[in-house]
Amino acid sequence: MADTSIRLYIPNLPPPGQAFSLSDGQAHYLANVMRLSEGDTVRVFNGDAGEWRAIAMKISRKSITLEALVQTRPPAPEPDAWLCFALLKRQKTDMVVEKATELGVSVIQPIITARTNADHVNLGRLRAIAIEAAEQCERLHVPEIRSPMPVMKLVADWPARPLFVADERRTSPLLGPSCGPSAVMIGPEGGFTDQELEAIARTPLITRVSLGCRILRAETAAIAGLALHLAALP
Ligand code: SAM
């Protein structure tokens, strides 16, 4: 019997005393990759239940049944920060989702702009990337991944939330730490068009921000911007 350091996101975690089965993917990973044995324990979590140590009650070729034993971390709020980023090619989009999750965002909103060089995403794949990143970086929440939206539509009915738009072409204040609900917006590899920047500028609660004196690749800008904005937060 071993207490492993494995962490699994279980969205609907039942209370102690109620056994639950893992998804096929999780069961395969624990049984065949991590070689879990009956009696071993793992950590299971979600944003509402916090994190619990759970014991492997039954392991068969096809399924694993666990039961929560003791809470290891109570539920806790995490930053309420959105990332709105212009879709990139698949590998770069995957990386942005993984790093944004590690950096603590609550919502990832892919946007389509005039110069975006991708307009389709596999949301299931991105959600799986976000779950794996949350498991690895010890978060309790997994960010919500929303369907891509045209930037003009998004800003046309922007909610009452401070919006920090990364604009590499103007002298703007450096993006600072988040101090409440916020959103960081990053443009495409070719930059926002003037029309897009004008439409974005009409958004209430907008601030144009710099990410430093160098022109960053879009994926670098997303990571650097979130690090500036969220690294100081719990
Ligand atoms: N106009 C850029 C150029 O000349 O290469 C292309 C845009 S840049 C590669 C991609 C996005 O990253 C920009 O739309 C902006 O949102 C963000 N970005 C990159 N460097 C930045 C900086 N130093 N300050 C603010 N935003 C930056």
Tab-separated table of C-alpha atoms and ligand atoms in Angstrom:
chain	number	residue	atom	x	y	z
A	1	MET	CA	0.000	0.000	0.000
A	2	ALA	CA	1.626	3.276	-1.111
A	3	ASP	CA	0.569	6.927	-0.963
A	4	THR	CA	1.367	8.018	-4.497
A	5	SER	CA	1.734	11.640	-5.633
A	6	ILE	CA	-0.646	11.080	-8.542
A	7	ARG	CA	-3.306	13.833	-8.854
A	8	LEU	CA	-6.524	13.311	-10.781
A	9	TYR	CA	-9.247	15.832	-11.616
A	10	ILE	CA	-12.603	14.260	-10.711
A	11	PRO	CA	-15.375	16.740	-11.610
A	12	ASN	CA	-18.097	14.997	-9.591
A	13	LEU	CA	-16.323	13.693	-6.521
A	14	PRO	CA	-18.653	11.792	-4.132
A	15	PRO	CA	-18.195	12.106	-0.337
A	16	PRO	CA	-16.169	9.517	1.643
A	17	GLY	CA	-17.970	6.180	1.876
A	18	GLN	CA	-19.177	6.327	-1.729
A	19	ALA	CA	-16.941	4.450	-4.166
A	20	PHE	CA	-16.564	5.903	-7.657
A	21	SER	CA	-15.089	4.636	-10.924
A	22	LEU	CA	-12.504	6.423	-13.034
A	23	SER	CA	-12.924	7.238	-16.708
A	24	ASP	CA	-11.457	4.679	-19.115
A	25	GLY	CA	-8.522	6.981	-19.858
A	26	GLN	CA	-7.771	7.574	-16.192
A	27	ALA	CA	-8.117	3.845	-15.377
A	28	HIS	CA	-5.745	2.903	-18.199
A	29	TYR	CA	-3.206	5.511	-17.061
A	30	LEU	CA	-3.264	4.390	-13.425
A	31	ALA	CA	-3.343	0.630	-14.059
A	32	ASN	CA	-1.048	0.271	-17.051
A	33	VAL	CA	1.231	3.303	-16.940
A	34	MET	CA	1.491	4.041	-13.219
A	35	ARG	CA	0.991	0.374	-12.195
A	36	LEU	CA	-1.322	1.317	-9.319
A	37	SER	CA	-2.190	-1.511	-6.909
A	38	GLU	CA	-5.254	-2.052	-4.737
A	39	GLY	CA	-4.678	-0.231	-1.464
A	40	ASP	CA	-2.503	2.453	-3.029
A	41	THR	CA	-3.775	6.020	-2.720
A	42	VAL	CA	-3.890	8.983	-5.123
A	43	ARG	CA	-5.025	12.568	-4.744
A	44	VAL	CA	-8.332	13.545	-6.379
A	45	PHE	CA	-9.645	17.109	-6.675
A	46	ASN	CA	-12.005	19.642	-8.127
A	47	GLY	CA	-12.773	23.311	-7.407
A	48	ASP	CA	-15.798	22.602	-5.183
A	49	ALA	CA	-14.537	19.632	-3.150
A	50	GLY	CA	-10.921	20.686	-2.758
A	51	GLU	CA	-8.356	17.873	-2.789
A	52	TRP	CA	-8.767	14.467	-1.125
A	53	ARG	CA	-6.607	11.413	-0.694
A	54	ALA	CA	-8.459	8.444	-2.225
A	55	ILE	CA	-7.755	4.722	-1.987
A	56	ALA	CA	-7.851	2.248	-4.871
A	57	MET	CA	-10.534	-0.202	-3.760
A	58	LYS	CA	-10.671	-2.434	-6.833
A	59	ILE	CA	-8.499	-2.636	-9.931
A	60	SER	CA	-9.485	-4.772	-12.902
A	61	ARG	CA	-8.212	-4.761	-16.493
A	62	LYS	CA	-10.897	-2.330	-17.535
A	63	SER	CA	-11.813	-0.277	-14.496
A	64	ILE	CA	-10.582	1.181	-11.217
A	65	THR	CA	-12.801	2.003	-8.252
A	66	LEU	CA	-11.650	4.570	-5.700
A	67	GLU	CA	-13.041	5.978	-2.480
A	68	ALA	CA	-12.171	9.349	-0.922
A	69	LEU	CA	-10.642	9.004	2.556
A	70	VAL	CA	-9.455	12.348	3.888
A	71	GLN	CA	-9.360	15.918	2.633
A	72	THR	CA	-5.799	17.120	1.980
A	73	ARG	CA	-6.704	20.680	0.821
A	74	PRO	CA	-9.958	22.591	1.339
A	75	PRO	CA	-11.588	24.321	-1.628
A	76	ALA	CA	-9.976	27.714	-2.253
A	77	PRO	CA	-10.663	30.566	-4.701
A	78	GLU	CA	-8.228	31.086	-7.567
A	79	PRO	CA	-7.689	34.253	-9.682
A	80	ASP	CA	-10.661	35.364	-11.764
A	81	ALA	CA	-8.606	36.198	-14.846
A	82	TRP	CA	-9.497	35.466	-18.459
A	83	LEU	CA	-7.098	35.026	-21.345
A	84	CYS	CA	-8.451	36.113	-24.725
A	85	PHE	CA	-5.915	35.143	-27.387
A	86	ALA	CA	-5.974	35.020	-31.143
A	87	LEU	CA	-5.958	31.395	-32.227
A	88	LEU	CA	-2.585	30.096	-33.352
A	89	LYS	CA	-1.486	26.980	-35.213
A	90	ARG	CA	-2.350	23.795	-33.311
A	91	GLN	CA	0.915	23.198	-31.416
A	92	LYS	CA	1.198	26.839	-30.322
A	93	THR	CA	-2.458	26.953	-29.262
A	94	ASP	CA	-1.937	23.759	-27.248
A	95	MET	CA	1.087	25.329	-25.560
A	96	VAL	CA	-0.778	28.549	-24.736
A	97	VAL	CA	-3.626	26.552	-23.134
A	98	GLU	CA	-1.176	24.471	-21.093
A	99	LYS	CA	0.860	27.481	-19.897
A	100	ALA	CA	-2.184	29.660	-19.239
A	101	THR	CA	-3.578	26.876	-17.031
A	102	GLU	CA	-0.292	26.611	-15.144
A	103	LEU	CA	-0.256	30.402	-14.715
A	104	GLY	CA	-3.729	30.376	-13.153
A	105	VAL	CA	-6.330	31.686	-15.610
A	106	SER	CA	-10.007	30.915	-14.948
A	107	VAL	CA	-11.273	31.209	-18.538
A	108	ILE	CA	-9.531	30.748	-21.889
A	109	GLN	CA	-11.381	32.496	-24.726
A	110	PRO	CA	-9.831	31.875	-28.151
A	111	ILE	CA	-10.568	34.792	-30.522
A	112	ILE	CA	-10.696	35.019	-34.308
A	113	THR	CA	-9.199	38.188	-35.796
A	114	ALA	CA	-8.585	39.375	-39.381
A	115	ARG	CA	-5.040	38.042	-39.209
A	116	THR	CA	-5.668	34.853	-37.234
A	117	ASN	CA	-4.101	31.924	-39.037
A	118	ALA	CA	-6.433	29.233	-37.624
A	119	ASP	CA	-10.180	29.192	-37.113
A	120	HIS	CA	-10.891	25.701	-35.877
A	121	VAL	CA	-10.013	24.062	-32.589
A	122	ASN	CA	-10.687	20.710	-31.028
A	123	LEU	CA	-12.172	21.897	-27.726
A	124	GLY	CA	-12.097	18.367	-26.270
A	125	ARG	CA	-8.364	18.195	-26.837
A	126	LEU	CA	-7.781	21.629	-25.332
A	127	ARG	CA	-9.887	20.697	-22.282
A	128	ALA	CA	-7.795	17.539	-21.811
A	129	ILE	CA	-4.611	19.632	-22.016
A	130	ALA	CA	-5.995	22.022	-19.390
A	131	ILE	CA	-6.955	19.150	-17.055
A	132	GLU	CA	-3.503	17.569	-17.342
A	133	ALA	CA	-1.832	20.932	-16.681
A	134	ALA	CA	-4.053	21.562	-13.635
A	135	GLU	CA	-3.222	18.101	-12.265
A	136	GLN	CA	0.491	18.737	-12.732
A	137	CYS	CA	0.674	22.286	-11.303
A	138	GLU	CA	-1.372	21.410	-8.191
A	139	ARG	CA	-4.310	23.701	-9.040
A	140	LEU	CA	-7.749	22.949	-7.615
A	141	HIS	CA	-9.641	24.444	-10.569
A	142	VAL	CA	-9.480	23.677	-14.271
A	143	PRO	CA	-10.023	26.737	-16.507
A	144	GLU	CA	-13.098	26.877	-18.697
A	145	ILE	CA	-12.181	26.652	-22.392
A	146	ARG	CA	-14.710	28.562	-24.494
A	147	SER	CA	-15.490	28.225	-28.194
A	148	PRO	CA	-13.574	30.620	-30.471
A	149	MET	CA	-15.335	33.949	-31.022
A	150	PRO	CA	-14.699	36.795	-33.507
A	151	VAL	CA	-12.954	39.595	-31.586
A	152	MET	CA	-15.387	42.218	-32.931
A	153	LYS	CA	-18.360	40.243	-31.547
A	154	LEU	CA	-16.610	39.629	-28.240
A	155	VAL	CA	-15.830	43.305	-27.599
A	156	ALA	CA	-19.221	44.457	-28.918
A	157	ASP	CA	-20.902	43.096	-25.797
A	158	TRP	CA	-17.984	42.959	-23.415
A	159	PRO	CA	-19.010	42.355	-19.771
A	160	ALA	CA	-18.134	44.750	-16.938
A	161	ARG	CA	-14.624	43.352	-16.565
A	162	PRO	CA	-11.330	45.264	-16.851
A	163	LEU	CA	-9.763	44.364	-20.202
A	164	PHE	CA	-5.977	44.685	-20.654
A	165	VAL	CA	-5.141	44.643	-24.347
A	166	ALA	CA	-1.521	43.924	-25.197
A	167	ASP	CA	-0.550	46.428	-27.867
A	168	GLU	CA	3.042	46.273	-29.044
A	169	ARG	CA	2.831	49.388	-31.192
A	170	ARG	CA	2.245	52.119	-28.606
A	171	THR	CA	3.916	53.361	-25.476
A	172	SER	CA	1.522	51.992	-22.900
A	173	PRO	CA	2.003	51.160	-19.217
A	174	LEU	CA	3.512	47.766	-18.480
A	175	LEU	CA	0.833	45.193	-17.602
A	176	GLY	CA	0.735	44.891	-13.821
A	177	PRO	CA	-0.577	42.379	-11.285
A	178	SER	CA	-4.267	41.529	-11.341
A	179	CYS	CA	-6.289	43.133	-8.551
A	180	GLY	CA	-9.680	41.567	-9.174
A	181	PRO	CA	-11.685	40.159	-12.098
A	182	SER	CA	-9.795	40.909	-15.301
A	183	ALA	CA	-9.001	39.788	-18.842
A	184	VAL	CA	-5.775	39.899	-20.838
A	185	MET	CA	-6.101	40.064	-24.631
A	186	ILE	CA	-3.308	39.040	-26.996
A	187	GLY	CA	-3.384	39.603	-30.747
A	188	PRO	CA	-2.410	37.313	-33.646
A	189	GLU	CA	1.005	36.857	-35.174
A	190	GLY	CA	0.257	39.686	-37.598
A	191	GLY	CA	-1.089	41.966	-34.876
A	192	PHE	CA	-4.553	43.492	-34.536
A	193	THR	CA	-5.807	45.588	-37.470
A	194	ASP	CA	-6.510	49.282	-36.917
A	195	GLN	CA	-10.246	48.599	-37.148
A	196	GLU	CA	-9.960	45.917	-34.482
A	197	LEU	CA	-7.964	48.215	-32.211
A	198	GLU	CA	-10.583	50.977	-32.716
A	199	ALA	CA	-13.412	48.564	-31.840
A	200	ILE	CA	-11.469	47.260	-28.840
A	201	ALA	CA	-10.773	50.865	-27.744
A	202	ARG	CA	-14.535	51.466	-27.518
A	203	THR	CA	-14.840	48.707	-24.925
A	204	PRO	CA	-15.567	50.025	-21.433
A	205	LEU	CA	-12.870	49.313	-18.809
A	206	ILE	CA	-10.164	48.838	-21.444
A	207	THR	CA	-6.483	49.575	-20.858
A	208	ARG	CA	-3.832	49.194	-23.561
A	209	VAL	CA	-0.732	47.642	-21.997
A	210	SER	CA	2.840	46.908	-22.930
A	211	LEU	CA	4.606	43.602	-22.292
A	212	GLY	CA	8.030	45.223	-22.518
A	213	CYS	CA	10.166	46.880	-25.191
A	214	ARG	CA	10.628	43.815	-27.385
A	215	ILE	CA	8.125	42.449	-29.905
A	216	LEU	CA	7.131	39.028	-28.560
A	217	ARG	CA	5.715	36.161	-30.582
A	218	ALA	CA	2.019	35.809	-29.832
A	219	GLU	CA	2.486	32.652	-27.781
A	220	THR	CA	5.325	34.272	-25.824
A	221	ALA	CA	3.163	37.347	-25.256
A	222	ALA	CA	0.351	35.249	-23.787
A	223	ILE	CA	2.722	33.553	-21.352
A	224	ALA	CA	4.669	36.705	-20.462
A	225	GLY	CA	1.479	38.716	-20.017
A	226	LEU	CA	-0.094	36.176	-17.685
A	227	ALA	CA	3.126	35.866	-15.702
A	228	LEU	CA	3.187	39.652	-15.188
A	229	HIS	CA	-0.513	39.646	-14.307
A	230	LEU	CA	-0.899	36.553	-12.114
A	231	ALA	CA	2.452	35.393	-10.714
A	232	ALA	CA	2.007	37.424	-7.508
A	233	LEU	CA	-1.428	35.916	-6.793
A	234	PRO	CA	-2.119	32.797	-4.678
B	1	SAM	N1	2.985	43.748	-34.851
B	1	SAM	C1	3.802	42.611	-34.458
B	1	SAM	C2	5.088	42.546	-35.303
B	1	SAM	O1	5.416	43.562	-35.880
B	1	SAM	O2	5.686	41.469	-35.361
B	1	SAM	C3	3.037	41.348	-34.617
B	1	SAM	C4	2.164	41.096	-33.400
B	1	SAM	S1	2.933	40.272	-32.066
B	1	SAM	C5	3.895	39.088	-32.835
B	1	SAM	C6	1.563	39.309	-31.500
B	1	SAM	C7	0.787	39.915	-30.353
B	1	SAM	O3	1.570	39.820	-29.179
B	1	SAM	C8	0.442	41.364	-30.488
B	1	SAM	O4	-0.785	41.527	-31.178
B	1	SAM	C9	0.328	41.815	-29.053
B	1	SAM	O5	-0.971	41.528	-28.551
B	1	SAM	C10	1.341	40.947	-28.350
B	1	SAM	N2	2.633	41.578	-28.106
B	1	SAM	C11	3.842	41.170	-28.572
B	1	SAM	N3	4.843	41.935	-28.080
B	1	SAM	C12	4.250	42.867	-27.274
B	1	SAM	C13	4.736	43.944	-26.474
B	1	SAM	N4	6.042	44.209	-26.366
B	1	SAM	N5	3.833	44.694	-25.799
B	1	SAM	C14	2.506	44.436	-25.889
B	1	SAM	N6	1.982	43.423	-26.620
B	1	SAM	C15	2.844	42.642	-27.302
